[in-house]
């Protein structure tokens, strides 16, 4: 470098010398040439800088450098006070190096660094334990302004008691795949972060197998804890989360197994996101529910756990839940009407749910009221199940539905009474790979809807094919000709009217046949009353006889014997008897008529003789 070569450029703010073989010597000379310039950003990535000392960056003492990139340099020795001349540095990249030993003063002087990238900066050179990289205690104590620290993909033996001491402004710490022997998290593991306002901690891919009680008790400000992709296998008693008073999200997906208890999350009521995908979850159906304390939960992922049993109160009280993922479980039995106790309505009360994923659960039937409370549902995924027929009103309450996935089911018919409400405001529909029945009754309405809607339907021409009838097999659904499908509504109305008239006519005929006399009587009475007719008061009639006795001639002796005896017992009682009371010289028929008129009542003495009497006949 010629003396003053960079001063001729004028106001030099950035210099990028990536992939230039500078080495330690030329790097030191470069920095001297940059003294007293306006340089703010310096990138020396892959410049063969294998070692640094307290003189390497001496020339930058007289600059206001804020960004330095030393990545991909195979850097293995970082001497004490190597960066002491960079008090204005804010962004420091040391990723993809081979640092063997980070001394307690290696980072001395970086008082204003806010972002430090140490990804794959520490890697062991051989399989022996002696070759593992070392980080001295208090190595980060100088980074008082550090907020973001990335230490992913390293081979650090473990976390020492004072490894992170002094990071009083640290908010983000990524330790993914960073440790070679971090198997158990104890209450001493993160003691060096006790005075850090840490918000996000990433511990994925560290082969962690156990979390002891109070493991995170030092991290009272933590909001996001990522423990996924480890080997955790234990019962969660709830003591593991003690001290996480501000926790917002816990990610536990892809671990060995987790057994829940009623207190598993009792100490983290502030939790809003819980990820438990593919953790061989146990005791989900325990009562009371392990999720009952999580009243603020908005996202719950229980997918890929082969869950077969769920109680109807598992999600009770989770009124703020917005996203529920239950895909790849075994919940088919819970919605069968043949299930002992009937269908299990485990979705009840989730009035603010926006996204529901039930893919690959083996469902072959859906209860009609299963989505009744899900008024704000926007996305439903029921793909890869065995659904064939859906109840007519199953989607009636989903007025906000935007996306519906029913791909790879056994649906043959798409009728308006079932899908009409769901399709009303739909923006995306996926019903690929269903065996559609291309008949007027099954898909005529659907074909007309397809040709009119603006809804996004992926691969409509390729994967929406007719399965039946045989002459339509493999034919695109959208090309089905609906012109021959007459609208049956007028005929149905005509049939209903004719049927109603016929039934009314039959009813009237039967009513007249059996109750005509009664109807006629009440009709006449009503008419007469309307016209003002009144019943004429009858004068008091005088009768000579109490009753006229009609009997057969052969029964006259019996009649005389019994009726005359009644007259003797009661002097006021007098019967008209033919043999005694008929007038002489009067025709018999005339005598009968006169006797009846003079009698108050008529008594028939019915015997076999009377029924055979010629006069009676």
Tab-separated table of N, CA, C and O in Angstrom, residues 19-20 71 116 131 149 219 306 330 361 424 447 483:
chain	number	residue	atom	x	y	z
A	19	UNK	N	-11.906	-11.740	-0.096
A	19	UNK	CA	-11.221	-12.701	-0.962
A	19	UNK	C	-9.875	-12.174	-1.484
A	19	UNK	O	-9.415	-12.539	-2.563
A	20	UNK	N	-9.266	-11.286	-0.719
A	20	UNK	CA	-7.922	-10.779	-1.046
A	20	UNK	C	-6.940	-11.333	-0.018
A	20	UNK	O	-7.173	-11.207	1.186
A	71	UNK	N	-15.079	-12.481	8.722
A	71	UNK	CA	-15.562	-13.852	8.544
A	71	UNK	C	-14.726	-14.618	7.522
A	71	UNK	O	-14.030	-14.027	6.686
A	116	UNK	N	-22.811	-9.076	17.461
A	116	UNK	CA	-21.608	-9.900	17.344
A	116	UNK	C	-21.991	-11.262	16.789
A	116	UNK	O	-22.816	-11.976	17.376
A	131	UNK	N	-8.696	-30.929	22.223
A	131	UNK	CA	-8.757	-30.043	21.053
A	131	UNK	C	-10.005	-29.164	21.045
A	131	UNK	O	-10.197	-28.364	20.135
A	149	UNK	N	-26.222	-11.657	20.093
A	149	UNK	CA	-25.050	-12.541	20.078
A	149	UNK	C	-25.423	-13.860	19.422
A	149	UNK	O	-26.303	-14.580	19.887
A	219	UNK	N	-33.723	-16.038	34.236
A	219	UNK	CA	-34.082	-15.327	33.007
A	219	UNK	C	-35.491	-14.744	33.117
A	219	UNK	O	-36.400	-15.091	32.364
A	306	UNK	N	-49.601	-38.491	17.135
A	306	UNK	CA	-50.413	-39.713	17.158
A	306	UNK	C	-51.420	-39.692	18.310
A	306	UNK	O	-51.696	-40.716	18.939
A	330	UNK	N	-54.504	-39.021	15.323
A	330	UNK	CA	-55.418	-40.142	15.070
A	330	UNK	C	-56.749	-39.870	15.767
A	330	UNK	O	-57.171	-40.614	16.644
A	361	UNK	N	-55.971	-37.033	9.822
A	361	UNK	CA	-56.440	-37.590	11.084
A	361	UNK	C	-57.360	-38.790	10.880
A	361	UNK	O	-57.832	-39.367	11.854
A	424	UNK	N	-68.969	-18.694	0.231
A	424	UNK	CA	-69.502	-17.342	0.023
A	424	UNK	C	-68.400	-16.295	-0.070
A	424	UNK	O	-68.400	-15.445	-0.955
A	447	UNK	N	-69.808	-26.729	-10.671
A	447	UNK	CA	-69.240	-26.331	-11.964
A	447	UNK	C	-69.648	-24.904	-12.303
A	447	UNK	O	-68.812	-24.097	-12.754
A	483	UNK	N	-75.648	-27.544	-19.182
A	483	UNK	CA	-76.817	-27.038	-19.919
A	483	UNK	C	-77.975	-28.028	-19.913
A	483	UNK	O	-79.140	-27.633	-20.009
